[in-house]
PDB file of C-alpha atoms and ligand atoms in Angstrom:
ATOM      1  CA  MET A  29      -9.739 -13.901  -8.582  1.00 95.00           C
ATOM      2  CA  LYS A  30      -9.874 -10.847  -6.332  1.00 97.00           C
ATOM      3  CA  GLN A  31      -9.068  -7.576  -8.050  1.00 96.00           C
ATOM      4  CA  ILE A  32      -7.154  -4.893  -6.159  1.00 97.00           C
ATOM      5  CA  VAL A  33      -6.825  -1.492  -7.804  1.00 96.00           C
ATOM      6  CA  THR A  34      -4.287   1.195  -7.104  1.00 96.00           C
ATOM      7  CA  HIS A  35      -2.660   4.013  -9.081  1.00 95.00           C
ATOM      8  CA  ALA A  36      -0.121   3.933 -11.869  1.00 94.00           C
ATOM      9  CA  ASP A  37       3.459   4.924 -11.065  1.00 95.00           C
ATOM     10  CA  PRO A  38       2.836   3.594  -7.545  1.00 97.00           C
ATOM     11  CA  ASP A  39       4.563   5.159  -4.586  1.00 97.00           C
ATOM     12  CA  LEU A  40       5.370   3.172  -1.465  1.00 98.00           C
ATOM     13  CA  ASP A  41       1.919   3.820   0.006  1.00 98.00           C
ATOM     14  CA  ALA A  42       0.233   2.283  -3.055  1.00 98.00           C
ATOM     15  CA  ILE A  43       2.560  -0.702  -3.107  1.00 98.00           C
ATOM     16  CA  VAL A  44       2.508  -1.546   0.572  1.00 98.00           C
ATOM     17  CA  SER A  45      -1.284  -1.135   0.822  1.00 98.00           C
ATOM     18  CA  ALA A  46      -1.801  -3.333  -2.257  1.00 98.00           C
ATOM     19  CA  TRP A  47       0.547  -5.953  -0.846  1.00 98.00           C
ATOM     20  CA  ILE A  48      -1.288  -5.892   2.531  1.00 98.00           C
ATOM     21  CA  ALA A  49      -4.558  -6.410   0.656  1.00 98.00           C
ATOM     22  CA  GLN A  50      -3.095  -9.391  -1.218  1.00 98.00           C
ATOM     23  CA  ASP A  51      -1.326 -11.127   1.662  1.00 97.00           C
ATOM     24  CA  PHE A  52      -3.600 -10.276   4.609  1.00 97.00           C
ATOM     25  CA  LEU A  53      -7.057  -9.132   3.451  1.00 98.00           C
ATOM     26  CA  PHE A  54      -7.371 -11.695   0.675  1.00 98.00           C
ATOM     27  CA  GLN A  55      -4.911 -14.245   1.992  1.00 94.00           C
ATOM     28  CA  ALA A  56      -7.321 -17.118   1.320  1.00 93.00           C
ATOM     29  CA  HIS A  57      -7.897 -16.084  -2.316  1.00 94.00           C
ATOM     30  CA  LYS A  58      -6.003 -15.608  -5.531  1.00 96.00           C
ATOM     31  CA  SER A  59      -5.694 -11.923  -6.256  1.00 97.00           C
ATOM     32  CA  GLU A  60      -4.155  -9.509  -8.752  1.00 97.00           C
ATOM     33  CA  VAL A  61      -3.197  -5.847  -8.563  1.00 97.00           C
ATOM     34  CA  LEU A  62      -4.154  -3.393 -11.303  1.00 95.00           C
ATOM     35  CA  PHE A  63      -2.354  -0.049 -11.710  1.00 95.00           C
ATOM     36  CA  VAL A  64      -4.664   2.548 -13.237  1.00 93.00           C
ATOM     37  CA  SER A  65      -4.564   6.254 -13.981  1.00 86.00           C
ATOM     38  CA  ARG A  66      -5.637   8.541 -11.162  1.00 70.00           C
ATOM     39  CA  ASN A  67      -9.086   8.843 -12.702  1.00 77.00           C
ATOM     40  CA  VAL A  68     -10.209   5.322 -12.039  1.00 77.00           C
ATOM     41  CA  PRO A  69     -12.719   4.105 -14.631  1.00 80.00           C
ATOM     42  CA  GLU A  70     -16.241   3.979 -13.163  1.00 82.00           C
ATOM     43  CA  LYS A  71     -16.559   0.248 -13.815  1.00 82.00           C
ATOM     44  CA  LEU A  72     -13.461  -0.509 -11.756  1.00 79.00           C
ATOM     45  CA  MET A  73     -14.556   1.879  -9.022  1.00 80.00           C
ATOM     46  CA  LEU A  74     -17.790  -0.028  -8.662  1.00 85.00           C
ATOM     47  CA  HIS A  75     -16.620  -3.592  -9.231  1.00 91.00           C
ATOM     48  CA  ALA A  76     -13.072  -3.857  -7.894  1.00 95.00           C
ATOM     49  CA  ASP A  77     -12.825  -6.060  -4.804  1.00 97.00           C
ATOM     50  CA  CYS A  78     -10.533  -3.500  -3.172  1.00 98.00           C
ATOM     51  CA  LEU A  79      -9.265   0.017  -3.854  1.00 97.00           C
ATOM     52  CA  VAL A  80      -6.107   1.319  -2.197  1.00 97.00           C
ATOM     53  CA  ASP A  81      -4.685   4.814  -2.508  1.00 96.00           C
ATOM     54  CA  VAL A  82      -7.192   5.624  -5.252  1.00 94.00           C
ATOM     55  CA  GLY A  83     -10.908   6.435  -5.409  1.00 92.00           C
ATOM     56  CA  ASN A  84     -11.143   9.209  -2.783  1.00 93.00           C
ATOM     57  CA  THR A  85     -13.342   6.960  -0.645  1.00 94.00           C
ATOM     58  CA  TYR A  86     -12.826   5.457   2.778  1.00 97.00           C
ATOM     59  CA  CYS A  87     -15.296   2.650   3.382  1.00 97.00           C
ATOM     60  CA  PRO A  88     -13.507  -0.276   5.038  1.00 97.00           C
ATOM     61  CA  GLU A  89     -16.469  -2.624   5.081  1.00 96.00           C
ATOM     62  CA  ASN A  90     -16.459  -2.264   1.311  1.00 96.00           C
ATOM     63  CA  ASN A  91     -12.656  -2.474   1.035  1.00 98.00           C
ATOM     64  CA  ARG A  92     -12.200   1.136  -0.057  1.00 97.00           C
ATOM     65  CA  PHE A  93      -9.056   2.605   1.457  1.00 98.00           C
ATOM     66  CA  ASP A  94      -8.138   6.072   0.259  1.00 96.00           C
ATOM     67  CA  HIS A  95      -7.083   9.046   2.358  1.00 97.00           C
ATOM     68  CA  LYS A  96      -7.557  11.833  -0.118  1.00 95.00           C
ATOM     69  CA  PRO A  97     -10.447  14.308   0.027  1.00 95.00           C
ATOM     70  CA  PRO A  98     -13.365  13.988   0.416  1.00 95.00           C
ATOM     71  CA  ALA A  99     -12.554  10.690   2.248  1.00 95.00           C
ATOM     72  CA  PHE A 100     -10.424  12.766   4.663  1.00 95.00           C
ATOM     73  CA  LYS A 101     -10.341  16.526   4.748  1.00 95.00           C
ATOM     74  CA  ASN A 102      -6.570  16.479   5.223  1.00 94.00           C
ATOM     75  CA  ARG A 103      -4.857  13.827   3.064  1.00 94.00           C
ATOM     76  CA  ASN A 104      -1.845  13.953   5.402  1.00 93.00           C
ATOM     77  CA  SER A 105      -3.825  12.859   8.453  1.00 94.00           C
ATOM     78  CA  THR A 106      -3.397   9.207   7.465  1.00 97.00           C
ATOM     79  CA  CYS A 107      -2.452   7.084   4.416  1.00 97.00           C
ATOM     80  CA  ALA A 108      -3.873   4.122   2.540  1.00 98.00           C
ATOM     81  CA  THR A 109      -1.429   1.718   4.161  1.00 98.00           C
ATOM     82  CA  ARG A 110      -2.385   2.882   7.668  1.00 98.00           C
ATOM     83  CA  LEU A 111      -6.129   2.640   6.847  1.00 98.00           C
ATOM     84  CA  ILE A 112      -6.044  -0.961   5.620  1.00 98.00           C
ATOM     85  CA  TRP A 113      -3.649  -1.951   8.426  1.00 98.00           C
ATOM     86  CA  GLU A 114      -5.879  -0.442  11.125  1.00 98.00           C
ATOM     87  CA  TYR A 115      -8.929  -2.129   9.620  1.00 98.00           C
ATOM     88  CA  LEU A 116      -7.199  -5.537   9.698  1.00 98.00           C
ATOM     89  CA  LEU A 117      -5.991  -4.975  13.277  1.00 98.00           C
ATOM     90  CA  ASP A 118      -9.572  -4.132  14.292  1.00 97.00           C
ATOM     91  CA  THR A 119     -10.896  -7.262  12.651  1.00 96.00           C
ATOM     92  CA  GLY A 120      -8.357  -9.507  14.408  1.00 96.00           C
ATOM     93  CA  VAL A 121      -5.975 -10.250  11.519  1.00 97.00           C
ATOM     94  CA  ALA A 122      -2.371 -10.799  12.671  1.00 95.00           C
ATOM     95  CA  VAL A 123      -0.698  -7.669  11.254  1.00 97.00           C
ATOM     96  CA  LYS A 124       0.701  -6.092  14.425  1.00 97.00           C
ATOM     97  CA  HIS A 125       4.242  -6.940  13.282  1.00 96.00           C
ATOM     98  CA  LEU A 126       3.853  -4.595  10.282  1.00 98.00           C
ATOM     99  CA  GLU A 127       3.619  -1.516  12.513  1.00 97.00           C
ATOM    100  CA  HIS A 128       7.080  -0.118  11.769  1.00 96.00           C
ATOM    101  CA  LEU A 129       6.610  -0.574   8.008  1.00 97.00           C
ATOM    102  CA  VAL A 130       3.222   1.181   8.248  1.00 98.00           C
ATOM    103  CA  GLU A 131       4.768   4.046  10.247  1.00 97.00           C
ATOM    104  CA  ILE A 132       7.585   4.778   7.800  1.00 96.00           C
ATOM    105  CA  THR A 133       5.260   4.403   4.827  1.00 97.00           C
ATOM    106  CA  TYR A 134       2.919   6.941   6.476  1.00 97.00           C
ATOM    107  CA  GLN A 135       5.761   9.353   7.216  1.00 96.00           C
ATOM    108  CA  GLY A 136       7.018   9.212   3.666  1.00 95.00           C
ATOM    109  CA  ASP A 137       3.569   9.635   2.184  1.00 93.00           C
ATOM    110  CA  THR A 138       2.723  12.680   4.277  1.00 91.00           C
ATOM    111  CA  HIS A 139       6.004  14.617   4.116  1.00 85.00           C
ATOM    112  CA  ARG A 140       6.994  13.980   7.654  1.00 86.00           C
ATOM    113  CA  ASN A 141      10.543  13.531   8.812  1.00 85.00           C
ATOM    114  CA  SER A 142      12.264  11.190  11.209  1.00 92.00           C
ATOM    115  CA  GLU A 143      15.427   9.161  11.664  1.00 94.00           C
ATOM    116  CA  ALA A 144      13.437   6.021  10.750  1.00 93.00           C
ATOM    117  CA  LEU A 145      12.340   7.609   7.449  1.00 95.00           C
ATOM    118  CA  LYS A 146      15.900   8.756   6.677  1.00 95.00           C
ATOM    119  CA  GLN A 147      17.088   5.187   7.319  1.00 96.00           C
ATOM    120  CA  SER A 148      14.356   3.785   5.032  1.00 96.00           C
ATOM    121  CA  ARG A 149      15.622   6.044   2.259  1.00 96.00           C
ATOM    122  CA  ILE A 150      19.124   4.680   2.781  1.00 96.00           C
ATOM    123  CA  ASP A 151      18.486   0.934   3.014  1.00 95.00           C
ATOM    124  CA  GLY A 152      14.827   0.303   3.791  1.00 97.00           C
ATOM    125  CA  PRO A 153      11.640   0.055   1.708  1.00 98.00           C
ATOM    126  CA  HIS A 154      11.916   3.548   0.242  1.00 97.00           C
ATOM    127  CA  ALA A 155      15.447   2.818  -1.013  1.00 98.00           C
ATOM    128  CA  GLU A 156      14.419  -0.556  -2.427  1.00 98.00           C
ATOM    129  CA  LEU A 157      11.463   0.864  -4.316  1.00 98.00           C
ATOM    130  CA  LYS A 158      13.607   3.607  -5.805  1.00 98.00           C
ATOM    131  CA  ARG A 159      16.215   0.987  -6.869  1.00 98.00           C
ATOM    132  CA  LEU A 160      13.587  -1.244  -8.499  1.00 98.00           C
ATOM    133  CA  LYS A 161      11.995   1.661 -10.359  1.00 97.00           C
ATOM    134  CA  THR A 162      15.365   2.567 -11.848  1.00 97.00           C
ATOM    135  CA  LYS A 163      16.039  -1.011 -12.841  1.00 97.00           C
ATOM    136  CA  HIS A 164      12.626  -1.957 -14.325  1.00 96.00           C
ATOM    137  CA  LYS A 165      10.295   0.014 -16.584  1.00 93.00           C
ATOM    138  CA  ASP A 166       7.394  -2.385 -16.067  1.00 96.00           C
ATOM    139  CA  THR A 167       5.295  -1.482 -13.013  1.00 97.00           C
ATOM    140  CA  THR A 168       4.085  -5.058 -12.606  1.00 96.00           C
ATOM    141  CA  GLU A 169       7.653  -6.262 -12.370  1.00 97.00           C
ATOM    142  CA  VAL A 170       8.569  -3.515  -9.844  1.00 98.00           C
ATOM    143  CA  TYR A 171       5.572  -4.560  -7.766  1.00 98.00           C
ATOM    144  CA  ARG A 172       6.338  -8.271  -8.038  1.00 98.00           C
ATOM    145  CA  GLN A 173       9.928  -7.774  -6.832  1.00 98.00           C
ATOM    146  CA  MET A 174       8.912  -5.330  -4.145  1.00 98.00           C
ATOM    147  CA  VAL A 175       6.432  -7.925  -2.764  1.00 98.00           C
ATOM    148  CA  LEU A 176       9.219 -10.483  -2.486  1.00 98.00           C
ATOM    149  CA  TRP A 177      11.363  -7.910  -0.731  1.00 98.00           C
ATOM    150  CA  LEU A 178       8.570  -6.931   1.664  1.00 98.00           C
ATOM    151  CA  ARG A 179       7.808 -10.530   2.595  1.00 97.00           C
ATOM    152  CA  ASN A 180      11.418 -11.064   3.456  1.00 96.00           C
ATOM    153  CA  TYR A 181      11.751  -7.704   5.260  1.00 96.00           C
ATOM    154  CA  THR A 182       8.715  -8.386   7.485  1.00 95.00           C
ATOM    155  CA  LYS A 183       9.080 -12.100   8.168  1.00 89.00           C
ATOM    156  CA  ASN A 184      11.360 -11.700  11.171  1.00 73.00           C
ATOM    157  CA  LEU A 185       9.608  -8.710  12.665  1.00 69.00           C
TER     158      LEU A 185
HETATM  159 MN1   MN B  11      -1.146   7.642  -0.340  1.00 63.79          MN
END
């Protein structure tokens, strides 16, 4: 069982990057996602199979995908979703079709603005995550339903 770690109260960047790790990085394995406080316990830092949007480390060959300092001087220069997506593209995994999702996730995570982001907040992934968080208290359930939604959203792209 592969263990993917991200942060508690996950935003779209944490959720999409964890989902990409499950469905594309570890597609041949069973995997689970753990949501931990921002100060990730040392043991998990060292032994998790993948860290996304936590850990302050960018080391793709070791499956560490965070964009916050000191990994990147400016946390808004990229996002966890973009980092794991670019790594998979570089290693020949078929993820090109996720480009639009990656772009709006990046824009939302780094306080950018665009028509595409506005639309996402109306009826796209940002809206869906907000809806699920209002409906469910349990993060694991929010994540589980968001994964189903993302698979459907991206299957015809
Ligand atoms: Mn992020």
